[in-house]
Amino acid sequence: MTTTTPEIERPIVPGLGGRSASRTVKNTVATAAVWLAFLIALIPLVWILWTVFSRGFGSLLHVSWWQKDQSGAGAPAFDHSLRGARHAVVGTLLMGLATAVIAIPIAVLTAIYLVEYGRGRVARAVSFMVDIMSGIPSIVAALFVYAVWVTTLGWTLIPLCSSLALVLLMVPVVTRSSEEMIKLVPNELREASYALGVPKWRTILRVVLPTCFSGIVTGALLGLARVMGETAPLLLLASYTQYLNQNVFSGSMAALPTLINTQSLNIAVPIAADRVWGAACTLIILVLAMNLLGRFIARFAKVHK
Amino acid sequence: MNTKRIGAAATLALAGSLSLAACGSASNGGSTTSSSSTGASDTASSSCGTAPIKSSGSTAQQNAMDQAIAAYTAKCASAKVTYNGVGSGQGITDFIGKQTAFAGSDSALSPDKGEPAKAQAACGSPAWDLPMVVGPIAVAYNVKGVSKLTLTPDLIAKIFSGKITKWDDPAIAARNSGVSLPATPISVFFRSDSSGTTDNFTKYMNTVDPTDWPTKHNKSWDGKVGQGKPKSAGVGQAVQATDGGITYAEWSYAIVNKLNMAELDSGAGPVALTPETAGKAIAAATQTGTGNDLSLKLDYKTKAAGVYPIVLATYEIVCSKYADPTVAANVKAFLTYMASSEFQGTLASVGSAPLPPAFQTKVQAAIQAIS
């Protein structure tokens, strides 16, 4: 907060001659090194954002980008109309929504069990499994769903399959964040509630959860933002289609990552390149919006504390 | 105070989730208009499919397929056909796994791998290979000042195997009297990804000149010289940017990148790559399948005049009898359009060659037999 000079915080002690030359040098070198490391870490981030936005933002300014799908697009080299990404944006949001609807209840209930009820061997096993699940590579989650759905059951893939694979990735993330949030609720609150004769389930529902509600929502949104940009499960499970599909239970559904993948086959063709960068830009903005929403909710609730 | 805060937080969360949901439903609202806006004229001249069908396979026919789908949906607004270019092998796997209605492939189902039997098990009826698009492979080059070049089968094999390294090599000059060839070194570009084009091109070289290209055909490049570039677009761009460059690529990509294409002299004079000369190669092909299974064997060694033999026939692999009659009707409607002379006539503009008329009739008859 204070912008006063360091001399006031660390006064020069008379007789010791102030900071020695060697310490000043060390201080400067260390500061420079930390700044340099920070700037180096920043380079790829800024570079990626700059590349994607400078190449892709132009596509986003077309009204058709948000209003149309890619139906009617011929071979990219012989098609000169950008068309839209509505099918992919809607697909990404719907698959994300389906993922959230399945994953969040499971994750939050698991977290409540681990903090409030879980004791002994079972709780340790559950906690261990959550740790293992968070280490599953996304492609393995996708292969698991594929093996169950197609190989074992012999069903046709539907867009929900991608959501199921994403659920496997989202559950451990949201479980861990919710668990931390519930642990942060002071025990005094619980004890006060018990002292008033409120049963445990009601205490959890009326005291514990409301207290950490914003934290849980933030964690859930950050988890959702993380899986929405996930690509590997979609490549395996969600077959791309150029048409808008709003039914997660049938047909194929496009998503932004699969739109990028499909169009990048013809990246040499300018119109296909515009679509690729435009879709990449849209995806970044979508994930960023989800992140900001999460942080906004966290801040909003904090103000009222 | 506590309840107030709870209320506020809950309201916000609810509002957040509602706005998310609204996002989804708002986009849902106008969808019907946007998806049907492309279907301008719905002519009743040919039957239209109504249910969406899914297909996947070869990237060699992706351009032709994209074009076919665009034209078909312009005719039939209610029809939705999806084709994913995942490669021939994956396309057949999807088809056998009952994920798609038909597969696109650069080669017919291979009995060596037991594919026909697996496809029959998936369909509950024999599967048919229907040749649909002829994909000529252009030998495209970029040599300053040389706009017309004639190559023979053995020259092609020697260039791509690295036995000829300069453009003014006497062997090339002997075939190109009147063309002043520079001393530029030859830069060979090949596909770095697994490709049906590479497979067919190496098969061609191995057939016509086994001494200079002794290795068998392979989807990955086995040559000792040259640089790999990903996808047809990659090799096309590389040649365009390199003086002295040469590559093999699907015709459409040679056109897109505005590359010169070598004429081929198989023994009866130089033949340029045109829809007609490539179509003749298909017309001269022998049918190896039985009945309506129209798998083909190409005659690369042909010495007939006016034939451009480096072509690849890409197939649609279909069930002869679908378990679901709606799927059958939709596949029939789409493939009927694709095999029609109306669509085949437009193929040259996207760098593919039409099927010869006699073959169109055969393929049409086979499509009508699908049930």
PDB file of N, CA and C in Angstrom, chain A residues 67-69 71-78 83 86 90 93-94 146 150 155-157 206 210-211 213 217 221 224 239-244 246 251-252 265-266 268 290 296-297 300-301 304-305, chain B residues 1 5-6 8-10 12-13 20 23 26-28 30-31 34-35 37-38 54 59 62-63 66-67 69-70 73 79-85 94 97-99 231 233 237 252-253 256 349-351:
ATOM      1  N   GLN A  67     -24.551 -15.765 -36.304  1.00  0.00           N
ATOM      2  CA  GLN A  67     -25.919 -16.109 -36.691  1.00  0.00           C
ATOM      3  C   GLN A  67     -26.023 -17.363 -37.531  1.00  0.00           C
ATOM      4  N   LYS A  68     -24.932 -17.760 -38.177  1.00  0.00           N
ATOM      5  CA  LYS A  68     -25.039 -18.873 -39.120  1.00  0.00           C
ATOM      6  C   LYS A  68     -24.169 -20.040 -38.699  1.00  0.00           C
ATOM      7  N   ASP A  69     -24.508 -21.229 -39.234  1.00  0.00           N
ATOM      8  CA  ASP A  69     -23.602 -22.358 -39.084  1.00  0.00           C
ATOM      9  C   ASP A  69     -22.828 -22.511 -40.394  1.00  0.00           C
ATOM     10  N   SER A  71     -23.377 -24.762 -42.716  1.00  0.00           N
ATOM     11  CA  SER A  71     -24.065 -25.537 -43.742  1.00  0.00           C
ATOM     12  C   SER A  71     -24.021 -24.787 -45.064  1.00  0.00           C
ATOM     13  N   GLY A  72     -23.898 -25.553 -46.133  1.00  0.00           N
ATOM     14  CA  GLY A  72     -23.821 -24.940 -47.449  1.00  0.00           C
ATOM     15  C   GLY A  72     -22.406 -24.594 -47.855  1.00  0.00           C
ATOM     16  N   ALA A  73     -21.450 -24.766 -46.929  1.00  0.00           N
ATOM     17  CA  ALA A  73     -20.069 -24.485 -47.278  1.00  0.00           C
ATOM     18  C   ALA A  73     -19.546 -25.599 -48.165  1.00  0.00           C
ATOM     19  N   GLY A  74     -19.007 -25.248 -49.302  1.00  0.00           N
ATOM     20  CA  GLY A  74     -18.429 -26.253 -50.179  1.00  0.00           C
ATOM     21  C   GLY A  74     -16.985 -26.509 -49.776  1.00  0.00           C
ATOM     22  N   ALA A  75     -16.196 -27.031 -50.707  1.00  0.00           N
ATOM     23  CA  ALA A  75     -14.782 -27.229 -50.440  1.00  0.00           C
ATOM     24  C   ALA A  75     -14.152 -25.869 -50.151  1.00  0.00           C
ATOM     25  N   PRO A  76     -13.348 -25.759 -49.065  1.00  0.00           N
ATOM     26  CA  PRO A  76     -12.845 -24.453 -48.646  1.00  0.00           C
ATOM     27  C   PRO A  76     -12.136 -23.696 -49.762  1.00  0.00           C
ATOM     28  N   ALA A  77     -11.387 -24.428 -50.609  1.00  0.00           N
ATOM     29  CA  ALA A  77     -10.621 -23.736 -51.636  1.00  0.00           C
ATOM     30  C   ALA A  77     -11.526 -23.100 -52.685  1.00  0.00           C
ATOM     31  N   PHE A  78     -12.781 -23.578 -52.745  1.00  0.00           N
ATOM     32  CA  PHE A  78     -13.670 -23.085 -53.791  1.00  0.00           C
ATOM     33  C   PHE A  78     -14.875 -22.357 -53.210  1.00  0.00           C
ATOM     34  N   ARG A  83     -19.152 -17.653 -43.562  1.00  0.00           N
ATOM     35  CA  ARG A  83     -20.246 -18.281 -42.814  1.00  0.00           C
ATOM     36  C   ARG A  83     -20.033 -18.134 -41.315  1.00  0.00           C
ATOM     37  N   ARG A  86     -22.026 -20.412 -35.241  1.00  0.00           N
ATOM     38  CA  ARG A  86     -23.093 -20.545 -34.266  1.00  0.00           C
ATOM     39  C   ARG A  86     -23.248 -21.994 -33.813  1.00  0.00           C
ATOM     40  N   VAL A  90     -22.931 -22.897 -29.901  1.00  0.00           N
ATOM     41  CA  VAL A  90     -24.061 -23.525 -29.226  1.00  0.00           C
ATOM     42  C   VAL A  90     -23.677 -24.919 -28.739  1.00  0.00           C
ATOM     43  N   LEU A  93     -21.457 -24.686 -25.659  1.00  0.00           N
ATOM     44  CA  LEU A  93     -22.227 -24.280 -24.472  1.00  0.00           C
ATOM     45  C   LEU A  93     -23.144 -25.411 -23.997  1.00  0.00           C
ATOM     46  N   LEU A  94     -23.821 -26.070 -24.935  1.00  0.00           N
ATOM     47  CA  LEU A  94     -24.749 -27.136 -24.537  1.00  0.00           C
ATOM     48  C   LEU A  94     -24.006 -28.310 -23.911  1.00  0.00           C
ATOM     49  N   TYR A 146     -15.621 -44.252 -24.774  1.00  0.00           N
ATOM     50  CA  TYR A 146     -15.749 -44.921 -26.074  1.00  0.00           C
ATOM     51  C   TYR A 146     -15.849 -46.435 -25.882  1.00  0.00           C
ATOM     52  N   VAL A 150     -19.389 -47.595 -27.112  1.00  0.00           N
ATOM     53  CA  VAL A 150     -19.373 -48.178 -28.464  1.00  0.00           C
ATOM     54  C   VAL A 150     -18.961 -49.647 -28.432  1.00  0.00           C
ATOM     55  N   TRP A 155     -23.574 -48.940 -28.866  1.00  0.00           N
ATOM     56  CA  TRP A 155     -24.472 -47.841 -29.202  1.00  0.00           C
ATOM     57  C   TRP A 155     -23.793 -46.853 -30.144  1.00  0.00           C
ATOM     58  N   THR A 156     -24.620 -46.015 -30.768  1.00  0.00           N
ATOM     59  CA  THR A 156     -24.085 -44.957 -31.612  1.00  0.00           C
ATOM     60  C   THR A 156     -23.712 -43.768 -30.724  1.00  0.00           C
ATOM     61  N   LEU A 157     -22.592 -43.148 -31.053  1.00  0.00           N
ATOM     62  CA  LEU A 157     -22.146 -42.007 -30.248  1.00  0.00           C
ATOM     63  C   LEU A 157     -23.128 -40.846 -30.365  1.00  0.00           C
ATOM     64  N   ARG A 206     -28.302 -25.242   5.892  1.00  0.00           N
ATOM     65  CA  ARG A 206     -28.675 -23.863   6.171  1.00  0.00           C
ATOM     66  C   ARG A 206     -27.523 -22.991   6.657  1.00  0.00           C
ATOM     67  N   PRO A 210     -24.557 -22.253   2.721  1.00  0.00           N
ATOM     68  CA  PRO A 210     -24.705 -20.829   2.390  1.00  0.00           C
ATOM     69  C   PRO A 210     -23.438 -20.026   2.667  1.00  0.00           C
ATOM     70  N   THR A 211     -22.721 -20.388   3.726  1.00  0.00           N
ATOM     71  CA  THR A 211     -21.513 -19.642   4.060  1.00  0.00           C
ATOM     72  C   THR A 211     -20.462 -19.767   2.963  1.00  0.00           C
ATOM     73  N   PHE A 213     -21.089 -20.776  -0.171  1.00  0.00           N
ATOM     74  CA  PHE A 213     -21.758 -20.922  -1.466  1.00  0.00           C
ATOM     75  C   PHE A 213     -20.985 -20.275  -2.610  1.00  0.00           C
ATOM     76  N   VAL A 217     -19.521 -22.016  -6.025  1.00  0.00           N
ATOM     77  CA  VAL A 217     -19.916 -21.586  -7.378  1.00  0.00           C
ATOM     78  C   VAL A 217     -18.680 -21.194  -8.190  1.00  0.00           C
ATOM     79  N   LEU A 221     -17.476 -22.938 -11.643  1.00  0.00           N
ATOM     80  CA  LEU A 221     -17.336 -22.216 -12.910  1.00  0.00           C
ATOM     81  C   LEU A 221     -15.918 -22.338 -13.464  1.00  0.00           C
ATOM     82  N   LEU A 224     -15.647 -25.651 -14.955  1.00  0.00           N
ATOM     83  CA  LEU A 224     -16.363 -25.690 -16.232  1.00  0.00           C
ATOM     84  C   LEU A 224     -15.535 -25.018 -17.329  1.00  0.00           C
ATOM     85  N   SER A 239     -18.352 -36.287 -33.214  1.00  0.00           N
ATOM     86  CA  SER A 239     -18.063 -36.123 -34.624  1.00  0.00           C
ATOM     87  C   SER A 239     -18.582 -34.754 -35.047  1.00  0.00           C
ATOM     88  N   TYR A 240     -17.744 -34.058 -35.810  1.00  0.00           N
ATOM     89  CA  TYR A 240     -18.089 -32.701 -36.224  1.00  0.00           C
ATOM     90  C   TYR A 240     -19.224 -32.738 -37.244  1.00  0.00           C
ATOM     91  N   THR A 241     -20.072 -31.734 -37.214  1.00  0.00           N
ATOM     92  CA  THR A 241     -21.053 -31.569 -38.269  1.00  0.00           C
ATOM     93  C   THR A 241     -21.150 -30.091 -38.580  1.00  0.00           C
ATOM     94  N   GLN A 242     -21.460 -29.777 -39.828  1.00  0.00           N
ATOM     95  CA  GLN A 242     -21.518 -28.352 -40.182  1.00  0.00           C
ATOM     96  C   GLN A 242     -22.873 -27.737 -39.864  1.00  0.00           C
ATOM     97  N   TYR A 243     -23.803 -28.584 -39.361  1.00  0.00           N
ATOM     98  CA  TYR A 243     -25.144 -28.084 -39.081  1.00  0.00           C
ATOM     99  C   TYR A 243     -25.327 -27.825 -37.600  1.00  0.00           C
ATOM    100  N   LEU A 244     -26.240 -26.903 -37.305  1.00  0.00           N
ATOM    101  CA  LEU A 244     -26.592 -26.623 -35.918  1.00  0.00           C
ATOM    102  C   LEU A 244     -27.416 -27.786 -35.382  1.00  0.00           C
ATOM    103  N   GLN A 246     -29.234 -28.913 -31.620  1.00  0.00           N
ATOM    104  CA  GLN A 246     -29.439 -28.486 -30.236  1.00  0.00           C
ATOM    105  C   GLN A 246     -29.851 -29.629 -29.339  1.00  0.00           C
ATOM    106  N   GLY A 251     -27.662 -37.467 -32.888  1.00  0.00           N
ATOM    107  CA  GLY A 251     -26.916 -36.873 -33.997  1.00  0.00           C
ATOM    108  C   GLY A 251     -25.492 -36.489 -33.628  1.00  0.00           C
ATOM    109  N   SER A 252     -24.907 -35.642 -34.454  1.00  0.00           N
ATOM    110  CA  SER A 252     -23.576 -35.122 -34.186  1.00  0.00           C
ATOM    111  C   SER A 252     -23.727 -33.676 -33.756  1.00  0.00           C
ATOM    112  N   LEU A 265      -7.527 -28.565 -41.554  1.00  0.00           N
ATOM    113  CA  LEU A 265      -7.082 -29.438 -42.641  1.00  0.00           C
ATOM    114  C   LEU A 265      -6.736 -28.606 -43.870  1.00  0.00           C
ATOM    115  N   ASN A 266      -7.413 -27.482 -44.001  1.00  0.00           N
ATOM    116  CA  ASN A 266      -7.218 -26.643 -45.183  1.00  0.00           C
ATOM    117  C   ASN A 266      -6.647 -25.286 -44.804  1.00  0.00           C
ATOM    118  N   ALA A 268      -4.163 -23.799 -45.415  1.00  0.00           N
ATOM    119  CA  ALA A 268      -3.500 -23.019 -46.469  1.00  0.00           C
ATOM    120  C   ALA A 268      -4.484 -22.118 -47.201  1.00  0.00           C
ATOM    121  N   MET A 290     -16.170 -17.194 -18.783  1.00  0.00           N
ATOM    122  CA  MET A 290     -16.533 -18.121 -17.716  1.00  0.00           C
ATOM    123  C   MET A 290     -15.674 -17.875 -16.482  1.00  0.00           C
ATOM    124  N   PHE A 296     -16.055 -12.896 -10.501  1.00  0.00           N
ATOM    125  CA  PHE A 296     -17.006 -11.847 -10.162  1.00  0.00           C
ATOM    126  C   PHE A 296     -17.912 -12.310  -9.027  1.00  0.00           C
ATOM    127  N   ILE A 297     -18.390 -13.546  -9.135  1.00  0.00           N
ATOM    128  CA  ILE A 297     -19.261 -14.075  -8.084  1.00  0.00           C
ATOM    129  C   ILE A 297     -18.510 -14.138  -6.767  1.00  0.00           C
ATOM    130  N   PHE A 300     -18.296 -10.585  -5.460  1.00  0.00           N
ATOM    131  CA  PHE A 300     -19.605 -10.085  -5.085  1.00  0.00           C
ATOM    132  C   PHE A 300     -19.970 -10.542  -3.677  1.00  0.00           C
ATOM    133  N   ALA A 301     -19.748 -11.823  -3.398  1.00  0.00           N
ATOM    134  CA  ALA A 301     -20.121 -12.360  -2.092  1.00  0.00           C
ATOM    135  C   ALA A 301     -19.205 -11.830  -1.005  1.00  0.00           C
ATOM    136  N   HIS A 304     -20.125  -8.541   0.911  1.00  0.00           N
ATOM    137  CA  HIS A 304     -21.153  -8.592   1.935  1.00  0.00           C
ATOM    138  C   HIS A 304     -20.675  -9.178   3.248  1.00  0.00           C
ATOM    139  N   LYS A 305     -19.400  -9.567   3.321  1.00  0.00           N
ATOM    140  CA  LYS A 305     -18.920 -10.187   4.553  1.00  0.00           C
ATOM    141  C   LYS A 305     -18.746  -9.157   5.652  1.00  0.00           C
TER     142      LYS A 305
ATOM    143  N   MET B   1     -28.620 -10.892   9.140  1.00  0.00           N
ATOM    144  CA  MET B   1     -27.518 -10.574   8.230  1.00  0.00           C
ATOM    145  C   MET B   1     -27.146 -11.801   7.436  1.00  0.00           C
ATOM    146  N   ARG B   5     -27.357 -12.342   3.266  1.00  0.00           N
ATOM    147  CA  ARG B   5     -26.214 -12.650   2.409  1.00  0.00           C
ATOM    148  C   ARG B   5     -26.488 -13.925   1.597  1.00  0.00           C
ATOM    149  N   ILE B   6     -27.098 -14.877   2.302  1.00  0.00           N
ATOM    150  CA  ILE B   6     -27.435 -16.118   1.593  1.00  0.00           C
ATOM    151  C   ILE B   6     -28.334 -15.808   0.417  1.00  0.00           C
ATOM    152  N   ALA B   8     -28.733 -13.056  -1.203  1.00  0.00           N
ATOM    153  CA  ALA B   8     -28.057 -12.333  -2.281  1.00  0.00           C
ATOM    154  C   ALA B   8     -27.220 -13.283  -3.126  1.00  0.00           C
ATOM    155  N   ALA B   9     -26.464 -14.114  -2.422  1.00  0.00           N
ATOM    156  CA  ALA B   9     -25.582 -15.026  -3.146  1.00  0.00           C
ATOM    157  C   ALA B   9     -26.402 -15.993  -3.993  1.00  0.00           C
ATOM    158  N   ALA B  10     -27.486 -16.495  -3.398  1.00  0.00           N
ATOM    159  CA  ALA B  10     -28.309 -17.461  -4.117  1.00  0.00           C
ATOM    160  C   ALA B  10     -28.937 -16.813  -5.347  1.00  0.00           C
ATOM    161  N   LEU B  12     -27.813 -14.333  -7.024  1.00  0.00           N
ATOM    162  CA  LEU B  12     -26.816 -14.115  -8.057  1.00  0.00           C
ATOM    163  C   LEU B  12     -26.510 -15.412  -8.787  1.00  0.00           C
ATOM    164  N   ALA B  13     -26.359 -16.482  -8.007  1.00  0.00           N
ATOM    165  CA  ALA B  13     -26.038 -17.765  -8.627  1.00  0.00           C
ATOM    166  C   ALA B  13     -27.147 -18.170  -9.583  1.00  0.00           C
ATOM    167  N   LEU B  20     -26.815 -18.195 -18.292  1.00  0.00           N
ATOM    168  CA  LEU B  20     -26.139 -19.243 -19.050  1.00  0.00           C
ATOM    169  C   LEU B  20     -27.146 -20.007 -19.896  1.00  0.00           C
ATOM    170  N   CYS B  23     -28.444 -18.064 -22.649  1.00  0.00           N
ATOM    171  CA  CYS B  23     -27.458 -18.069 -23.719  1.00  0.00           C
ATOM    172  C   CYS B  23     -27.743 -19.218 -24.672  1.00  0.00           C
ATOM    173  N   ALA B  26     -31.353 -18.853 -26.269  1.00  0.00           N
ATOM    174  CA  ALA B  26     -31.438 -17.761 -27.230  1.00  0.00           C
ATOM    175  C   ALA B  26     -30.850 -18.195 -28.563  1.00  0.00           C
ATOM    176  N   SER B  27     -29.726 -18.912 -28.467  1.00  0.00           N
ATOM    177  CA  SER B  27     -29.113 -19.355 -29.709  1.00  0.00           C
ATOM    178  C   SER B  27     -30.001 -20.395 -30.389  1.00  0.00           C
ATOM    179  N   ASN B  28     -30.754 -21.122 -29.562  1.00  0.00           N
ATOM    180  CA  ASN B  28     -31.632 -22.126 -30.154  1.00  0.00           C
ATOM    181  C   ASN B  28     -32.743 -21.484 -30.970  1.00  0.00           C
ATOM    182  N   GLY B  30     -33.274 -18.823 -33.042  1.00  0.00           N
ATOM    183  CA  GLY B  30     -33.273 -18.469 -34.454  1.00  0.00           C
ATOM    184  C   GLY B  30     -32.693 -19.536 -35.354  1.00  0.00           C
ATOM    185  N   SER B  31     -32.423 -20.696 -34.780  1.00  0.00           N
ATOM    186  CA  SER B  31     -31.651 -21.685 -35.518  1.00  0.00           C
ATOM    187  C   SER B  31     -32.349 -22.156 -36.789  1.00  0.00           C
ATOM    188  N   SER B  34     -31.690 -19.952 -39.649  1.00  0.00           N
ATOM    189  CA  SER B  34     -30.323 -19.863 -40.130  1.00  0.00           C
ATOM    190  C   SER B  34     -29.929 -21.112 -40.909  1.00  0.00           C
ATOM    191  N   SER B  35     -30.402 -22.269 -40.446  1.00  0.00           N
ATOM    192  CA  SER B  35     -29.946 -23.482 -41.118  1.00  0.00           C
ATOM    193  C   SER B  35     -30.656 -23.680 -42.453  1.00  0.00           C
ATOM    194  N   SER B  37     -31.647 -21.193 -44.387  1.00  0.00           N
ATOM    195  CA  SER B  37     -31.500 -20.044 -45.269  1.00  0.00           C
ATOM    196  C   SER B  37     -30.704 -20.382 -46.528  1.00  0.00           C
ATOM    197  N   THR B  38     -29.839 -21.416 -46.431  1.00  0.00           N
ATOM    198  CA  THR B  38     -29.016 -21.750 -47.583  1.00  0.00           C
ATOM    199  C   THR B  38     -29.804 -22.496 -48.654  1.00  0.00           C
ATOM    200  N   LYS B  54     -24.760 -39.480 -41.318  1.00  0.00           N
ATOM    201  CA  LYS B  54     -23.404 -39.249 -40.866  1.00  0.00           C
ATOM    202  C   LYS B  54     -22.485 -40.141 -41.690  1.00  0.00           C
ATOM    203  N   THR B  59      -9.716 -38.245 -46.936  1.00  0.00           N
ATOM    204  CA  THR B  59      -9.596 -36.809 -47.158  1.00  0.00           C
ATOM    205  C   THR B  59      -9.415 -36.508 -48.637  1.00  0.00           C
ATOM    206  N   GLN B  62     -12.522 -35.297 -49.826  1.00  0.00           N
ATOM    207  CA  GLN B  62     -13.168 -34.299 -48.972  1.00  0.00           C
ATOM    208  C   GLN B  62     -13.692 -33.108 -49.771  1.00  0.00           C
ATOM    209  N   ASN B  63     -12.859 -32.588 -50.675  1.00  0.00           N
ATOM    210  CA  ASN B  63     -13.293 -31.432 -51.463  1.00  0.00           C
ATOM    211  C   ASN B  63     -14.535 -31.746 -52.274  1.00  0.00           C
ATOM    212  N   ASP B  66     -17.492 -32.164 -49.875  1.00  0.00           N
ATOM    213  CA  ASP B  66     -17.979 -30.872 -49.380  1.00  0.00           C
ATOM    214  C   ASP B  66     -18.846 -30.202 -50.437  1.00  0.00           C
ATOM    215  N   GLN B  67     -18.352 -30.275 -51.665  1.00  0.00           N
ATOM    216  CA  GLN B  67     -19.064 -29.644 -52.767  1.00  0.00           C
ATOM    217  C   GLN B  67     -20.405 -30.340 -53.008  1.00  0.00           C
ATOM    218  N   ILE B  69     -22.176 -32.051 -50.829  1.00  0.00           N
ATOM    219  CA  ILE B  69     -23.095 -31.781 -49.727  1.00  0.00           C
ATOM    220  C   ILE B  69     -23.687 -30.382 -49.866  1.00  0.00           C
ATOM    221  N   ALA B  70     -22.817 -29.414 -50.223  1.00  0.00           N
ATOM    222  CA  ALA B  70     -23.305 -28.039 -50.371  1.00  0.00           C
ATOM    223  C   ALA B  70     -24.374 -27.965 -51.460  1.00  0.00           C
ATOM    224  N   THR B  73     -27.604 -29.916 -50.320  1.00  0.00           N
ATOM    225  CA  THR B  73     -28.426 -29.204 -49.339  1.00  0.00           C
ATOM    226  C   THR B  73     -29.063 -27.961 -49.951  1.00  0.00           C
ATOM    227  N   ALA B  79     -32.407 -31.855 -45.976  1.00  0.00           N
ATOM    228  CA  ALA B  79     -31.418 -32.924 -45.857  1.00  0.00           C
ATOM    229  C   ALA B  79     -30.148 -32.415 -45.190  1.00  0.00           C
ATOM    230  N   LYS B  80     -29.606 -33.231 -44.301  1.00  0.00           N
ATOM    231  CA  LYS B  80     -28.360 -32.850 -43.653  1.00  0.00           C
ATOM    232  C   LYS B  80     -27.386 -34.007 -43.749  1.00  0.00           C
ATOM    233  N   VAL B  81     -26.313 -33.801 -44.486  1.00  0.00           N
ATOM    234  CA  VAL B  81     -25.310 -34.846 -44.625  1.00  0.00           C
ATOM    235  C   VAL B  81     -24.019 -34.333 -44.011  1.00  0.00           C
ATOM    236  N   THR B  82     -23.432 -35.147 -43.143  1.00  0.00           N
ATOM    237  CA  THR B  82     -22.170 -34.780 -42.522  1.00  0.00           C
ATOM    238  C   THR B  82     -21.088 -35.729 -43.013  1.00  0.00           C
ATOM    239  N   TYR B  83     -19.965 -35.175 -43.457  1.00  0.00           N
ATOM    240  CA  TYR B  83     -18.833 -36.026 -43.852  1.00  0.00           C
ATOM    241  C   TYR B  83     -17.597 -35.517 -43.139  1.00  0.00           C
ATOM    242  N   ASN B  84     -16.972 -36.389 -42.337  1.00  0.00           N
ATOM    243  CA  ASN B  84     -15.750 -36.001 -41.644  1.00  0.00           C
ATOM    244  C   ASN B  84     -14.545 -36.659 -42.285  1.00  0.00           C
ATOM    245  N   GLY B  85     -13.593 -35.860 -42.688  1.00  0.00           N
ATOM    246  CA  GLY B  85     -12.376 -36.393 -43.307  1.00  0.00           C
ATOM    247  C   GLY B  85     -11.426 -36.903 -42.241  1.00  0.00           C
ATOM    248  N   ASP B  94     -15.158 -46.715 -38.491  1.00  0.00           N
ATOM    249  CA  ASP B  94     -16.424 -46.112 -38.050  1.00  0.00           C
ATOM    250  C   ASP B  94     -17.611 -46.846 -38.651  1.00  0.00           C
ATOM    251  N   GLY B  97     -18.038 -50.151 -37.112  1.00  0.00           N
ATOM    252  CA  GLY B  97     -18.537 -49.948 -35.759  1.00  0.00           C
ATOM    253  C   GLY B  97     -19.935 -49.356 -35.722  1.00  0.00           C
ATOM    254  N   LYS B  98     -20.605 -49.296 -36.853  1.00  0.00           N
ATOM    255  CA  LYS B  98     -21.998 -48.823 -36.979  1.00  0.00           C
ATOM    256  C   LYS B  98     -22.151 -47.366 -36.547  1.00  0.00           C
ATOM    257  N   GLN B  99     -21.075 -46.580 -36.639  1.00  0.00           N
ATOM    258  CA  GLN B  99     -21.169 -45.179 -36.250  1.00  0.00           C
ATOM    259  C   GLN B  99     -21.643 -44.309 -37.410  1.00  0.00           C
ATOM    260  N   LYS B 231      -0.177 -32.794 -45.280  1.00  0.00           N
ATOM    261  CA  LYS B 231      -1.391 -32.614 -46.085  1.00  0.00           C
ATOM    262  C   LYS B 231      -1.088 -32.140 -47.512  1.00  0.00           C
ATOM    263  N   ALA B 233      -2.311 -29.638 -48.986  1.00  0.00           N
ATOM    264  CA  ALA B 233      -2.107 -28.194 -49.010  1.00  0.00           C
ATOM    265  C   ALA B 233      -0.656 -27.852 -48.701  1.00  0.00           C
ATOM    266  N   GLN B 237       1.886 -25.816 -51.235  1.00  0.00           N
ATOM    267  CA  GLN B 237       2.488 -24.525 -50.884  1.00  0.00           C
ATOM    268  C   GLN B 237       3.999 -24.568 -50.985  1.00  0.00           C
ATOM    269  N   SER B 252      -6.827 -31.058 -57.301  1.00  0.00           N
ATOM    270  CA  SER B 252      -7.436 -29.820 -56.802  1.00  0.00           C
ATOM    271  C   SER B 252      -6.410 -28.916 -56.130  1.00  0.00           C
ATOM    272  N   TYR B 253      -5.455 -29.531 -55.412  1.00  0.00           N
ATOM    273  CA  TYR B 253      -4.487 -28.715 -54.696  1.00  0.00           C
ATOM    274  C   TYR B 253      -3.474 -28.097 -55.650  1.00  0.00           C
ATOM    275  N   VAL B 256      -5.370 -25.105 -56.910  1.00  0.00           N
ATOM    276  CA  VAL B 256      -5.461 -24.037 -55.906  1.00  0.00           C
ATOM    277  C   VAL B 256      -4.151 -23.276 -55.791  1.00  0.00           C
ATOM    278  N   SER B 349     -14.469 -28.659 -61.703  1.00  0.00           N
ATOM    279  CA  SER B 349     -14.191 -27.343 -61.125  1.00  0.00           C
ATOM    280  C   SER B 349     -13.573 -27.447 -59.740  1.00  0.00           C
ATOM    281  N   VAL B 350     -13.744 -28.573 -59.036  1.00  0.00           N
ATOM    282  CA  VAL B 350     -13.086 -28.722 -57.742  1.00  0.00           C
ATOM    283  C   VAL B 350     -11.880 -29.649 -57.842  1.00  0.00           C
ATOM    284  N   GLY B 351     -11.424 -29.913 -59.059  1.00  0.00           N
ATOM    285  CA  GLY B 351     -10.194 -30.669 -59.215  1.00  0.00           C
ATOM    286  C   GLY B 351     -10.358 -32.163 -59.089  1.00  0.00           C
TER     287      GLY B 351
END
